[in-house]
Every structure is written in C-alpha cells, then in structure tokens.
Coordinates of C-alpha atoms in Angstrom, one line a residue:
X3 CA 68.5 111.0 -137.2
X4 CA 71.7 110.2 -135.3
X5 CA 74.2 108.0 -137.1
X6 CA 75.6 107.7 -140.6
X7 CA 73.9 109.9 -143.2
X8 CA 71.8 108.1 -145.7
X9 CA 73.6 108.3 -149.0
X10 CA 74.1 106.2 -152.1
X11 CA 77.5 104.6 -152.3
X12 CA 79.6 105.0 -155.4
X13 CA 79.8 102.0 -157.7
X14 CA 82.5 99.6 -156.8
X15 CA 84.5 97.4 -159.1
X16 CA 83.6 93.8 -158.4
X17 CA 84.6 90.6 -160.3
X18 CA 86.7 91.1 -163.3
X19 CA 86.1 94.3 -165.1
X20 CA 82.3 94.4 -164.5
X21 CA 80.9 97.5 -162.7
X22 CA 78.2 96.5 -160.2
X23 CA 75.4 98.9 -159.4
X24 CA 72.4 98.7 -157.2
X25 CA 69.5 98.2 -159.6
X26 CA 67.1 101.1 -160.1
X27 CA 64.2 98.9 -158.9
X28 CA 65.8 98.3 -155.6
X29 CA 66.7 102.0 -155.2
X30 CA 63.1 103.0 -155.9
X31 CA 61.2 100.6 -153.6
X32 CA 64.0 101.0 -151.0
X33 CA 63.6 104.8 -150.9
X34 CA 62.5 106.3 -147.6
X35 CA 59.2 107.2 -149.1
X36 CA 58.2 103.7 -150.1
X37 CA 60.3 101.3 -148.0
X38 CA 58.1 101.0 -144.9
X39 CA 54.9 100.4 -147.0
X40 CA 56.6 97.8 -149.3
X41 CA 58.0 96.0 -146.2
X42 CA 54.5 96.0 -144.6
X43 CA 53.0 94.5 -147.8
X44 CA 55.8 91.9 -147.9
X45 CA 55.1 90.9 -144.3
X46 CA 51.4 90.4 -145.1
X47 CA 52.3 88.3 -148.1
X48 CA 54.6 86.0 -146.2
X49 CA 53.1 85.9 -142.7
X50 CA 49.4 85.6 -143.3
X51 CA 48.9 82.5 -145.5
X52 CA 47.8 79.4 -143.5
X53 CA 47.1 81.2 -140.3
X54 CA 43.5 80.0 -140.2
X55 CA 43.9 76.7 -142.0
X56 CA 46.9 75.1 -140.1
X57 CA 45.8 73.5 -136.8
X58 CA 47.7 74.1 -133.6
X59 CA 51.3 72.7 -133.8
X60 CA 52.3 70.6 -130.9
X61 CA 53.7 71.0 -128.4
X62 CA 54.8 74.5 -127.5
X63 CA 52.2 76.6 -129.3
X64 CA 49.1 75.0 -127.7
X65 CA 50.7 75.0 -124.3
X66 CA 50.9 78.8 -124.6
X67 CA 47.5 79.2 -126.0
X68 CA 45.8 76.9 -123.5
X69 CA 47.5 78.7 -120.6
X70 CA 46.2 82.0 -122.0
X71 CA 42.7 80.6 -122.5
X72 CA 42.7 79.5 -118.9
X73 CA 43.9 82.9 -117.8
X74 CA 41.0 84.6 -119.6
X75 CA 38.5 82.1 -118.3
X76 CA 39.7 82.4 -114.7
X77 CA 40.5 86.1 -114.7
X78 CA 43.8 85.3 -112.9
X79 CA 46.4 87.3 -114.8
X80 CA 49.3 86.5 -112.5
X81 CA 49.5 82.7 -112.4
X82 CA 50.2 80.7 -115.5
X83 CA 48.6 77.2 -115.7
X84 CA 48.2 74.4 -118.2
X85 CA 45.2 72.5 -116.9
X86 CA 45.9 72.1 -113.2
X87 CA 49.7 72.3 -113.6
X88 CA 51.6 75.5 -113.0
X89 CA 53.5 76.5 -116.2
X90 CA 56.6 78.0 -114.6
X91 CA 58.7 78.4 -117.6
X92 CA 58.4 81.8 -119.3
X93 CA 57.3 85.2 -117.9
X94 CA 53.8 86.5 -118.4
X95 CA 54.2 89.0 -121.2
X96 CA 53.2 86.8 -124.1
X97 CA 50.1 85.6 -122.2
X98 CA 49.0 89.1 -121.5
X99 CA 49.4 90.0 -125.2
X100 CA 47.5 87.0 -126.4
X101 CA 44.7 87.5 -123.8
X102 CA 44.5 91.1 -125.0
X103 CA 44.1 89.9 -128.6
X104 CA 41.3 87.6 -127.7
X105 CA 39.4 90.5 -126.1
X106 CA 40.3 92.9 -128.8
X107 CA 38.8 90.6 -131.5
X108 CA 35.7 89.8 -129.3
X109 CA 36.3 86.1 -129.1
X110 CA 37.4 85.9 -125.5
X111 CA 38.3 82.5 -124.1
X112 CA 36.6 80.8 -127.1
X113 CA 39.0 82.3 -129.6
X114 CA 40.3 80.1 -132.4
X115 CA 44.0 79.5 -132.8
X116 CA 44.5 82.2 -135.5
X117 CA 43.5 84.9 -133.0
X118 CA 46.4 83.9 -130.7
X119 CA 48.7 83.8 -133.7
X120 CA 48.0 87.4 -134.5
X121 CA 50.4 88.5 -131.7
X122 CA 53.2 86.6 -133.5
X123 CA 52.2 88.1 -136.8
X124 CA 52.4 91.6 -135.2
X125 CA 55.7 90.7 -133.6
X126 CA 57.3 89.5 -136.8
X127 CA 56.0 92.5 -138.7
X128 CA 57.4 94.9 -136.1
X129 CA 60.7 93.0 -136.2
X130 CA 61.0 93.6 -139.9
X131 CA 60.1 97.3 -139.7
X132 CA 62.4 97.8 -136.7
X133 CA 65.2 96.1 -138.7
X134 CA 64.8 98.7 -141.4
X135 CA 64.9 101.5 -138.7
X136 CA 68.0 100.0 -137.0
X137 CA 69.9 99.5 -140.2
X138 CA 69.2 103.1 -141.3
X139 CA 71.5 104.2 -138.5
X140 CA 74.4 102.8 -140.5
X141 CA 73.6 102.8 -144.2
X142 CA 71.4 103.9 -147.1
X143 CA 67.7 103.3 -147.3
X144 CA 67.9 100.8 -150.1
X145 CA 70.5 98.8 -148.1
X146 CA 68.4 99.0 -145.0
X147 CA 65.3 98.0 -146.9
X148 CA 67.1 94.9 -148.3
X149 CA 68.2 93.9 -144.8
X150 CA 64.7 94.1 -143.5
X151 CA 63.3 92.2 -146.6
X152 CA 65.8 89.4 -146.0
X153 CA 64.7 89.1 -142.4
X154 CA 61.0 88.9 -143.5
X155 CA 61.8 86.2 -146.2
X156 CA 63.7 83.8 -144.0
X157 CA 62.2 80.4 -143.2
X158 CA 62.7 80.8 -139.4
X159 CA 60.8 84.1 -139.0
X160 CA 58.0 83.1 -141.3
X161 CA 57.6 79.9 -139.3
X162 CA 57.6 81.7 -135.9
X163 CA 55.0 84.2 -137.2
X164 CA 52.6 81.2 -137.4
X165 CA 53.3 79.9 -133.9
X166 CA 51.5 81.5 -131.0
X167 CA 54.5 81.7 -128.7
X168 CA 57.2 84.1 -127.6
X169 CA 59.8 84.3 -130.2
X170 CA 58.5 86.6 -132.9
X171 CA 57.5 89.3 -130.4
X172 CA 60.8 88.8 -128.6
X173 CA 62.6 89.5 -131.8
X174 CA 60.7 92.7 -132.2
X175 CA 61.8 93.9 -128.8
X176 CA 65.4 92.9 -129.4
X177 CA 65.6 94.8 -132.7
X178 CA 63.9 97.9 -131.2
X179 CA 66.4 97.9 -128.3
X180 CA 69.4 97.4 -130.7
X181 CA 68.2 100.1 -133.0
X182 CA 68.1 102.6 -130.1
X183 CA 71.5 101.3 -128.8
X184 CA 73.0 101.8 -132.2
X185 CA 72.0 105.5 -132.3
X186 CA 73.2 106.1 -128.7
X187 CA 76.6 104.5 -129.5
X188 CA 77.0 106.4 -132.8
X189 CA 76.6 109.6 -130.8
X190 CA 79.5 108.7 -128.6
X191 CA 81.8 111.5 -130.0
X192 CA 79.2 114.2 -129.4
X193 CA 79.6 115.6 -125.9
X194 CA 76.4 117.7 -126.3
X195 CA 74.3 114.6 -126.7
X196 CA 71.3 115.0 -124.4
X197 CA 68.4 113.1 -126.1
X198 CA 66.3 111.0 -123.8
X199 CA 64.2 109.3 -126.5
X200 CA 66.7 106.6 -127.5
X201 CA 67.6 105.6 -123.9
X202 CA 63.9 105.6 -123.1
X203 CA 63.2 103.3 -126.1
X204 CA 66.2 101.1 -125.2
X205 CA 65.2 100.5 -121.6
X206 CA 61.5 100.1 -122.3
X207 CA 62.3 97.5 -125.0
X208 CA 64.5 95.7 -122.5
X209 CA 61.7 95.6 -120.0
X210 CA 59.1 94.4 -122.6
X211 CA 61.5 91.7 -123.8
X212 CA 62.2 90.5 -120.3
X213 CA 58.5 90.2 -119.6
X214 CA 58.2 88.1 -122.8
X215 CA 61.1 85.7 -122.5
X216 CA 63.2 86.5 -119.4
X217 CA 66.9 87.3 -119.7
X218 CA 67.4 86.5 -123.4
X219 CA 67.1 90.2 -124.5
X220 CA 69.4 91.3 -121.6
X221 CA 72.0 88.8 -122.8
X222 CA 71.9 90.0 -126.4
X223 CA 72.0 93.7 -125.6
X224 CA 74.5 93.2 -122.8
X225 CA 76.9 91.3 -125.0
X226 CA 76.5 94.0 -127.6
X227 CA 77.4 96.8 -125.2
X228 CA 80.4 94.8 -123.9
X229 CA 81.5 94.1 -127.5
X230 CA 81.3 97.7 -128.5
X231 CA 83.4 98.8 -125.4
X232 CA 86.0 96.2 -126.2
X233 CA 86.3 96.7 -129.9
X234 CA 86.6 100.4 -129.7
X235 CA 88.2 100.6 -126.3
X236 CA 85.7 103.2 -125.3
X237 CA 83.4 103.3 -122.2
X238 CA 82.6 107.0 -121.8
X239 CA 79.7 106.7 -124.1
X240 CA 77.9 104.4 -121.6
X241 CA 76.7 107.5 -119.8
X242 CA 74.4 108.3 -122.8
X243 CA 72.5 105.1 -121.9
X244 CA 71.3 106.9 -118.7
X245 CA 72.0 103.6 -116.8
X246 CA 70.7 104.5 -113.4
X247 CA 67.4 105.9 -114.5
X248 CA 67.2 103.2 -117.1
X249 CA 67.6 100.4 -114.6
X250 CA 64.9 101.9 -112.5
X251 CA 62.6 102.0 -115.5
X252 CA 63.4 98.4 -116.3
X253 CA 62.6 97.4 -112.7
X254 CA 59.4 99.4 -112.8
X255 CA 58.3 97.4 -115.8
X256 CA 59.2 93.8 -114.7
X257 CA 59.3 94.0 -110.9
X258 CA 55.5 94.2 -110.2
X259 CA 54.7 90.9 -111.8
X260 CA 57.9 89.2 -110.5
X261 CA 56.9 90.1 -107.0
X262 CA 53.3 89.0 -107.6
X263 CA 54.3 85.6 -109.0
X264 CA 56.9 85.1 -106.3
X265 CA 54.1 85.5 -103.7
X266 CA 51.6 83.5 -105.6
X267 CA 53.9 80.5 -106.1
X268 CA 56.0 80.9 -102.9
X269 CA 59.1 81.2 -105.1
X270 CA 58.3 78.2 -107.1
X271 CA 58.2 80.1 -110.4
X272 CA 61.9 81.1 -110.1
X273 CA 62.9 77.6 -109.0
X274 CA 61.2 76.1 -112.1
X275 CA 62.0 78.7 -114.7
X276 CA 65.6 79.4 -113.8
X277 CA 66.7 76.2 -112.1
X278 CA 64.9 73.6 -114.2
X279 CA 64.1 75.2 -117.5
X280 CA 66.8 77.7 -118.3
X281 CA 69.8 76.0 -116.5
X282 CA 68.5 72.6 -117.5
X283 CA 68.7 73.6 -121.2
X284 CA 72.3 74.8 -120.7
X285 CA 73.4 71.6 -119.1
X286 CA 71.5 68.9 -121.0
X287 CA 69.5 68.6 -124.2
X288 CA 65.9 68.9 -122.9
X289 CA 63.1 66.9 -124.6
X290 CA 65.5 65.2 -127.0
X291 CA 66.7 68.5 -128.4
X292 CA 70.4 68.1 -127.6
X293 CA 72.9 68.7 -130.4
X294 CA 76.7 69.3 -130.7
X295 CA 78.3 72.8 -131.3
X296 CA 78.0 74.2 -134.8
X297 CA 74.6 72.7 -135.3
X298 CA 73.1 76.2 -135.4
X299 CA 75.6 77.2 -138.0
X300 CA 74.7 74.3 -140.3
X301 CA 71.0 74.8 -139.8
X302 CA 71.3 78.5 -140.6
X303 CA 72.0 77.7 -144.3
X304 CA 68.4 76.7 -144.6
X305 CA 66.7 78.6 -141.8
X306 CA 68.2 81.9 -142.9
X307 CA 67.6 81.3 -146.6
X308 CA 67.8 83.2 -148.9
X309 CA 70.0 85.6 -146.8
X310 CA 72.4 82.7 -146.2
X311 CA 73.3 82.5 -149.9
X312 CA 74.2 86.2 -150.0
X313 CA 76.1 85.9 -146.7
X314 CA 78.6 83.6 -148.5
X315 CA 79.4 86.5 -150.9
X316 CA 79.6 89.0 -148.0
X317 CA 82.3 87.3 -146.0
X318 CA 85.4 88.8 -147.6
X319 CA 83.8 92.3 -147.6
X320 CA 82.8 91.9 -143.9
X321 CA 86.3 91.1 -143.0
X322 CA 87.7 94.1 -145.0
X323 CA 85.2 96.4 -143.3
X324 CA 85.6 94.9 -139.8
X325 CA 86.7 98.2 -138.3
X326 CA 83.7 100.3 -139.6
X327 CA 81.0 101.1 -137.1
X328 CA 78.4 99.0 -138.9
X329 CA 80.4 95.8 -138.8
X330 CA 81.7 96.4 -135.3
X331 CA 78.1 96.8 -134.1
X332 CA 76.9 93.8 -136.1
X333 CA 79.7 91.6 -134.8
X334 CA 79.1 92.7 -131.2
X335 CA 75.5 91.7 -131.6
X336 CA 76.0 88.5 -133.5
X337 CA 79.2 86.7 -132.4
X338 CA 78.9 86.4 -128.6
X339 CA 75.2 85.6 -128.7
X340 CA 75.8 82.9 -131.4
X341 CA 78.6 81.3 -129.4
X342 CA 76.5 81.0 -126.4
X343 CA 73.7 79.3 -128.3
X344 CA 76.2 76.9 -129.9
X345 CA 77.6 76.0 -126.5
X346 CA 74.1 75.4 -124.9
X347 CA 73.3 71.7 -124.9
X348 CA 69.6 72.2 -125.9
X349 CA 69.3 73.4 -129.4
X350 CA 66.1 74.5 -131.1
X351 CA 65.9 76.2 -134.5
X352 CA 64.6 79.5 -133.2
X353 CA 67.3 80.0 -130.6
X354 CA 69.6 82.0 -133.0
X355 CA 66.8 84.2 -134.4
X356 CA 67.7 87.3 -132.2
X357 CA 71.0 87.4 -134.1
X358 CA 69.3 87.3 -137.6
X359 CA 69.0 91.1 -138.1
X360 CA 72.7 91.4 -137.3
X361 CA 73.6 89.1 -140.2
X362 CA 71.3 91.0 -142.5
X363 CA 72.9 94.3 -141.4
X364 CA 76.5 93.1 -142.1
X365 CA 75.6 91.5 -145.4
X366 CA 73.7 94.4 -146.9
X367 CA 76.2 97.0 -145.6
X368 CA 78.9 95.3 -147.5
X369 CA 77.1 94.2 -150.7
X370 CA 74.7 97.0 -151.2
X371 CA 75.8 100.1 -149.2
X372 CA 79.5 99.6 -149.9
X373 CA 79.1 97.6 -153.2
X374 CA 82.0 95.3 -152.3
X375 CA 81.6 92.1 -154.2
X376 CA 84.0 89.2 -154.0
X377 CA 86.3 88.0 -156.8
X378 CA 86.5 84.3 -155.9
X379 CA 84.5 82.1 -158.2
X380 CA 84.0 79.5 -155.5
X381 CA 81.9 81.8 -153.4
X382 CA 79.6 82.5 -156.4
X383 CA 79.3 78.7 -157.1
X384 CA 78.4 78.0 -153.4
X385 CA 75.8 80.8 -153.4
X386 CA 74.4 79.5 -156.7
X387 CA 74.1 76.0 -155.4
X388 CA 72.4 77.2 -152.2
X389 CA 69.9 79.4 -154.0
X390 CA 68.9 76.5 -156.3
X391 CA 69.0 73.6 -153.9
X392 CA 66.6 74.8 -151.1
X393 CA 63.6 75.7 -153.3
X394 CA 64.1 72.5 -155.4
X395 CA 64.1 70.4 -152.2
X396 CA 60.9 72.3 -151.0
X397 CA 59.2 71.5 -154.3
X398 CA 60.2 67.8 -154.0
X399 CA 59.1 67.8 -150.4
X400 CA 55.6 69.1 -151.3
X401 CA 55.1 65.8 -153.0
X402 CA 57.2 63.5 -150.9
X403 CA 56.1 64.6 -147.5
X404 CA 52.4 63.9 -148.0
X405 CA 53.2 60.5 -149.5
X406 CA 55.4 59.8 -146.5
X407 CA 52.6 60.4 -144.0
X408 CA 50.0 58.6 -146.2
X409 CA 48.2 61.7 -147.5
X410 CA 47.5 62.9 -151.0
X411 CA 49.7 65.8 -152.2
X412 CA 47.9 69.1 -152.6
X413 CA 47.8 69.9 -156.4
X414 CA 47.7 73.7 -155.8
X415 CA 50.5 73.4 -153.2
X416 CA 52.7 71.4 -155.6
X417 CA 52.1 73.8 -158.4
X418 CA 52.9 76.8 -156.3
X419 CA 56.0 75.1 -154.8
X420 CA 57.3 74.3 -158.4
X421 CA 56.8 78.0 -159.3
X422 CA 58.9 78.8 -156.3
X423 CA 61.6 76.4 -157.4
X424 CA 61.6 78.0 -160.9
X425 CA 62.2 81.4 -159.4
X426 CA 64.9 79.9 -157.2
X427 CA 66.6 78.5 -160.3
X428 CA 66.3 82.0 -162.0
X429 CA 68.0 83.5 -158.9
X430 CA 70.7 80.8 -159.1
X431 CA 71.3 81.6 -162.8
X432 CA 71.8 85.3 -162.1
X433 CA 74.1 84.4 -159.2
X434 CA 76.1 82.1 -161.5
X435 CA 76.5 85.0 -163.9
X436 CA 77.6 87.1 -161.0
X437 CA 74.6 89.4 -161.3
X438 CA 74.3 89.5 -157.6
X439 CA 71.6 92.2 -157.3
X440 CA 69.6 90.7 -160.1
X441 CA 69.3 87.5 -158.0
X442 CA 67.5 89.3 -155.2
X443 CA 64.1 89.7 -156.7
X444 CA 63.7 86.1 -158.0
X445 CA 65.0 84.8 -154.7
X446 CA 62.4 86.9 -152.9
X447 CA 59.7 85.6 -155.3
X448 CA 60.9 82.1 -154.7
X449 CA 60.6 82.5 -150.9
X450 CA 57.1 84.0 -151.2
X451 CA 55.8 81.2 -153.4
X452 CA 57.3 78.5 -151.3
X453 CA 55.9 79.9 -148.1
X454 CA 52.4 80.4 -149.6
X455 CA 52.3 77.0 -151.2
X456 CA 53.4 75.2 -148.0
X457 CA 51.4 77.1 -145.4
X458 CA 48.2 77.6 -147.4
X459 CA 48.0 74.2 -149.1
X460 CA 50.7 71.5 -148.4
X461 CA 50.6 71.8 -144.6
X462 CA 46.8 71.8 -144.1
X463 CA 46.6 68.8 -146.5
X464 CA 48.8 66.6 -144.3
X465 CA 45.6 65.2 -142.8
X466 CA 47.2 62.1 -141.1
X467 CA 49.3 64.3 -138.8
X468 CA 46.4 66.4 -137.6
X469 CA 45.2 63.9 -135.1
X470 CA 43.7 66.4 -132.6
X471 CA 41.3 68.3 -134.9
X472 CA 40.1 65.0 -136.3
X473 CA 39.6 63.6 -132.9
X474 CA 37.6 66.6 -131.8
X475 CA 35.4 66.2 -134.9
X476 CA 34.7 62.6 -133.9
X477 CA 33.7 63.7 -130.4
X478 CA 31.3 66.3 -131.7
X479 CA 29.7 63.6 -133.9
X480 CA 29.5 61.2 -131.0
X481 CA 27.4 63.4 -128.7
X482 CA 24.8 66.2 -129.0
X483 CA 26.2 68.1 -126.0
X484 CA 27.7 71.5 -126.7
X485 CA 30.5 70.9 -124.2
X486 CA 30.9 67.2 -123.4
X487 CA 33.0 66.0 -120.5
X488 CA 36.0 64.1 -121.9
X489 CA 38.6 61.8 -120.4
X490 CA 41.6 60.8 -122.5
X491 CA 43.9 57.9 -122.1
X492 CA 47.3 57.8 -123.7
X493 CA 46.9 60.6 -126.2
X494 CA 47.1 63.9 -124.4
X495 CA 48.8 66.3 -126.8
X496 CA 48.4 70.0 -125.9
X497 CA 46.7 70.7 -129.2
X498 CA 43.9 68.2 -128.2
X499 CA 43.5 70.0 -124.9
X500 CA 43.2 73.4 -126.6
X501 CA 40.9 72.4 -129.4
X502 CA 38.5 70.4 -127.3
X503 CA 37.2 73.6 -125.6
X504 CA 35.5 71.6 -122.9
X505 CA 36.2 69.8 -119.6
X506 CA 39.0 67.3 -120.1
X507 CA 40.6 64.8 -117.7
X508 CA 43.9 63.0 -118.2
X509 CA 43.5 59.5 -116.8
X510 CA 44.3 55.8 -117.2
X511 CA 42.2 52.9 -118.5
X512 CA 40.5 52.2 -115.2
X513 CA 39.7 55.8 -114.5
X514 CA 38.2 56.1 -118.0
X515 CA 35.9 53.1 -117.4
X516 CA 34.7 54.6 -114.0
X517 CA 34.3 58.0 -115.8
X518 CA 31.8 56.4 -118.2
X519 CA 30.2 54.4 -115.5
X520 CA 29.2 57.6 -113.7
X521 CA 27.5 58.9 -116.9
X522 CA 24.2 60.5 -115.8
X523 CA 22.5 59.2 -118.9
X524 CA 22.6 62.4 -120.9
X525 CA 25.4 61.0 -123.1
X526 CA 27.7 64.0 -122.3
X527 CA 30.6 61.9 -121.3
X528 CA 33.2 60.7 -123.8
X529 CA 36.4 58.6 -123.4
X530 CA 39.2 58.7 -126.0
X531 CA 41.5 55.8 -125.6
X532 CA 44.8 55.1 -127.4
X533 CA 44.7 51.6 -128.9
X534 CA 47.5 50.1 -126.7
X535 CA 45.3 50.8 -123.7
X536 CA 42.0 49.6 -125.3
X537 CA 42.0 46.0 -124.0
X538 CA 42.7 47.2 -120.4
X539 CA 40.0 49.8 -120.8
X540 CA 37.4 47.4 -122.2
X541 CA 38.2 44.9 -119.4
X542 CA 37.7 47.5 -116.8
X543 CA 34.4 48.6 -118.3
X544 CA 33.2 45.0 -118.5
X545 CA 34.0 44.5 -114.8
X546 CA 32.0 47.6 -113.9
X547 CA 29.1 46.5 -116.1
X548 CA 29.5 49.4 -118.6
X549 CA 28.1 48.8 -122.0
X550 CA 30.6 50.5 -124.2
X551 CA 29.8 51.9 -127.6
X552 CA 32.6 52.8 -129.9
X553 CA 31.5 55.9 -131.7
X554 CA 34.5 56.2 -134.0
X555 CA 38.3 56.1 -134.2
X556 CA 41.1 58.3 -135.6
X557 CA 44.4 57.0 -137.0
X558 CA 47.5 58.8 -138.0
X559 CA 51.0 59.9 -137.3
X560 CA 51.9 61.7 -134.1
X561 CA 54.7 64.1 -135.2
X562 CA 55.9 64.1 -131.6
X563 CA 57.8 60.8 -131.6
X564 CA 56.8 59.6 -135.0
X565 CA 54.5 56.9 -133.8
X566 CA 51.5 55.6 -135.7
X567 CA 48.5 55.9 -133.4
X568 CA 44.9 54.8 -133.4
X569 CA 42.6 56.5 -130.8
X570 CA 39.1 55.2 -130.2
X571 CA 36.1 57.4 -129.2
X572 CA 33.8 55.7 -126.6
X573 CA 30.5 56.5 -125.0
X574 CA 28.3 54.7 -122.5
X575 CA 25.8 52.8 -124.7
X576 CA 23.8 51.4 -121.8

C-alpha cells in the first residue's frame, strides 16, 4: 500500500505526568485482521434499526422514492418525474440505484420504503469502510479504525442512512475518491510511480458521484487538489492523476445521460438544476432553510457527536502537526469545502457531511496515531460537558417530544435512551479524569443505544406526526377497491403520494366534488379534504347533488410547517 507505513506510535506524555497509551482493546479490534468486520457489524447495529418501522419522512425522501417508482412503472430511465411534474433537480444516479434495488429484491414498483432505503444503508456502510481505507494511507490501523467508527456513530450519517436520497451514497463516492487521491499524492516523490489502479478509482468515483449529486464531489476533490498544491507548493505530482485519460473516463460515465436528458427536456433539466436549484441555494435560503455563516459549525457539535467532543481535544495537536502529510491532506479536504457551505445562503444539516471523514482523519491522527493529548484543563471540561449533555438531552427528548406532539412516550424507547445517557455520563466521567481513550467505548455505546431507542421505538411511536400512513389506512377502510382513485385537497405531502400506491389527483374543492360526482357507482373514488377546505367542498358537492359520506378523518401535526391538521375522507354515498 502506498503511503505511510502502518505502525504503532510510541506513547506520548500528555497531561501532567501521566503516560497515555492506546488501550489494548482498541489495538485488537482495530487490527487489520478484525477492523473491517467490526466496522461492518457496527454499521449494521447503527444503520438498520427503524428502517421498516419509520414511515417516509417528508419531503425530500418520498420525492426521490416516488420519482423512482414512476421510473420503474413507466420504464423511462432518462426522465425524472414526480407525478406529472419534471423533477429537474438532481442527476439520475440515485434513481437508477433505487430502481435496481427494487428489482433486486423482487418488489418492483410496489416496493415499500425500506427497500429504497437499502441504497442509503449501502452507501453509509461503504462510506465507513472507505474511511478506514483512506485513513490507512496516513496512520496505523487502530487509528484508522477509530476514524471510521467515529464516522459511523455520528448523528448525521446515521440519519442519512435512513433517508432514501442522495447523501449517504454521495459520501461513499467522495471518500473513495479521496482515498485514491491520498495515495496518488503520497507517491509524489516517487518518479517511478506508474500504477493505474488509484487514478482509475479516483476518476470512476468522481463520475459516480457526479451522476448522484452533480458537481459536489468535483468541488470537494478539486479543492483538495488545489489545497495540496498550495500547501506543499508542488504541482508535478498532478501527472500521476492521469488527467487527460481521467477526464475522458469521467465524461464517458456522465455524458451519455447528460446528452439524453438534454434532448428529452430540450435543455430544461440544466436550466432548472443549475439555474434554479443550485444557484438559487447559493443566493437565497430556499424553502425557509436560510441561515447565517457559522451555522454549520455550531450544528456540528451535535451532528458530529461524539466525534465533536474529541475534536475539542485535538485542536492543539492538529495545529502542531499542521505540516505533516495527514493534516495537510485533511485541511485541504475540510477547510475550503466547509467555507463554501458556510457562505451558501441555504443551509441544511447534511451539507457538510462530505467533510466529516476529514475531521475524523485529523482527530485520530493526532490523538491516537501520534498520541498527542492537550494539557489545558478547559478543553477536557468542554469535551466532558459535550459528551454528557447530548445523550442526556436525547433521553429527555424521548419523553418530551411525544408529549409535545400529543403522543404517549414509548416505554422501551425511553428505557433504551436512558441507558444511552448513562453510557454518555460514563464517557464524560472518563474524559473528566483525562482518560481520553477510555471514553471512546462508552461514548460509542451511548451513540448505539440512543440511535436504537429513537429509530426503533421513539420515532415510530410519534403517531400524530405520521399523517400520511394513517390517512392511507383510512382510505383502505373506506373502500373495497384494491387501488382506488383518489383526489386530495390541501394535504398533498410527497409521503402521501408515495404511500397511496394508486392513482392520485391534486385538486381544489370544486374539482373534488366533481370527481366524486363522476363516480361510476363502484365506490372506488375517494376524496381527502383538509378541514379548511371542507365547507367549500361540501357546498360544491351539494350544488352538484352529490350525497357525501364521510368515511373517517385523520388529525395530527404536519412537521412541515408545524400546523395542526384535520383531513376528512369522503366517498359518494348516493
């Protein structure tokens, strides 16, 4: 393997007179023979709970899955549509992967939401394993293992692994490209370097990432390349990237679909995806997601937990090691990408996730590979507070959140969350004692318990917010048709469209009355009407002579906007 040889660093004097050593347990599970298997088991433990029990989360996830469903139904694998509207926002890669998963599992277009999510589970798992591989270029196997484990345990990646959209798989392609880039760069002093495998991996990863989420991966790797050239004032190594053939390979991967979608939409895809979506997010906060600079930095304290607590300890060592290859590479990866996302007007929690492995690389290189621990007591107190505060807040939230939405707390979820909080307090106690490495395992256990408790029990028990699945159940009870025709007025969340799995029309009150008036008498037409449109709908039906029958109603909190809604289910009772 090209890069720094894997070796165990010598113990380093840390705080006071105490000698800090990497614990034997971490050296054993982090050894090359065991690390990939342990990381795979960890990914299964943190990514799988709740995949089947948590309904589609509005709005992005069901937009992706509904578009994929329509792609499978129509057999058109070029155009991307949500109902009759073109979805010209992201490239086709994730839709192809999701469509392939529906076919691989045998469900086809009728696949439940968890089938679509398997692509994100795969992407998140690959991202963790690729992080281990990328970090192995710079440091020992136990340090690389800890970096990958930190990535797996963070709230942001575990959340994205449960959302059937682009970001988990994008992260996998980013880390794969960066791992290959690291090895190419580390070979810069070797004139005889002639390997093709790493440039091939690099350019193929760039092509795959571009098909998944457009230019994001090109920005991350491009900034990294520029940073490496500037920090080291070296450009000759760029020839090892095989740039000409690499660009041709990149174009061979992405150009066929780009040409096809340009022809199919008469250029409309690029006008919408680049002009309205991407540039719109840069200039303004789209869909009420605007926020000031440094928002991502503040949010990372929670989203990157528990890594964020250890990052506080790593700052002094990172600065001292700033000229080493590992820190130069991590900084080239992290800093410019992070600055861009802080300056972009639209801010969403997952935006900075492509930089997450760079943070893990820098932290574990300093704390574990170099064994450089800080002396300042304030850093330990800050890390202690962060390790304790987050799991305690999650445990409190497992009770408070259901009460807030008028649901009963889930007893198993609360118990498991409290166990997670106890492990978090144990980790905090070890950190307070400056037993930094002893804090890792209880912090990892705390994250596992918190994630399991929330996704397997607390989340599914928040019944008032799951309006769409409850509404679909009401429709199924109101008619004996296998696939009734439905018109909806007011409530048209993408999760409802996806779960309904039948013909649906988005209309107004008058259109809904006419829709029921045209019922052929087989009782296969249903109207769902939000309460604020009910009077207008009933008046229109009365004017047409339609005898309405209210078959049921669903009430709850719409998490998009925070409004309390009541949606009635109507059929023609005449």
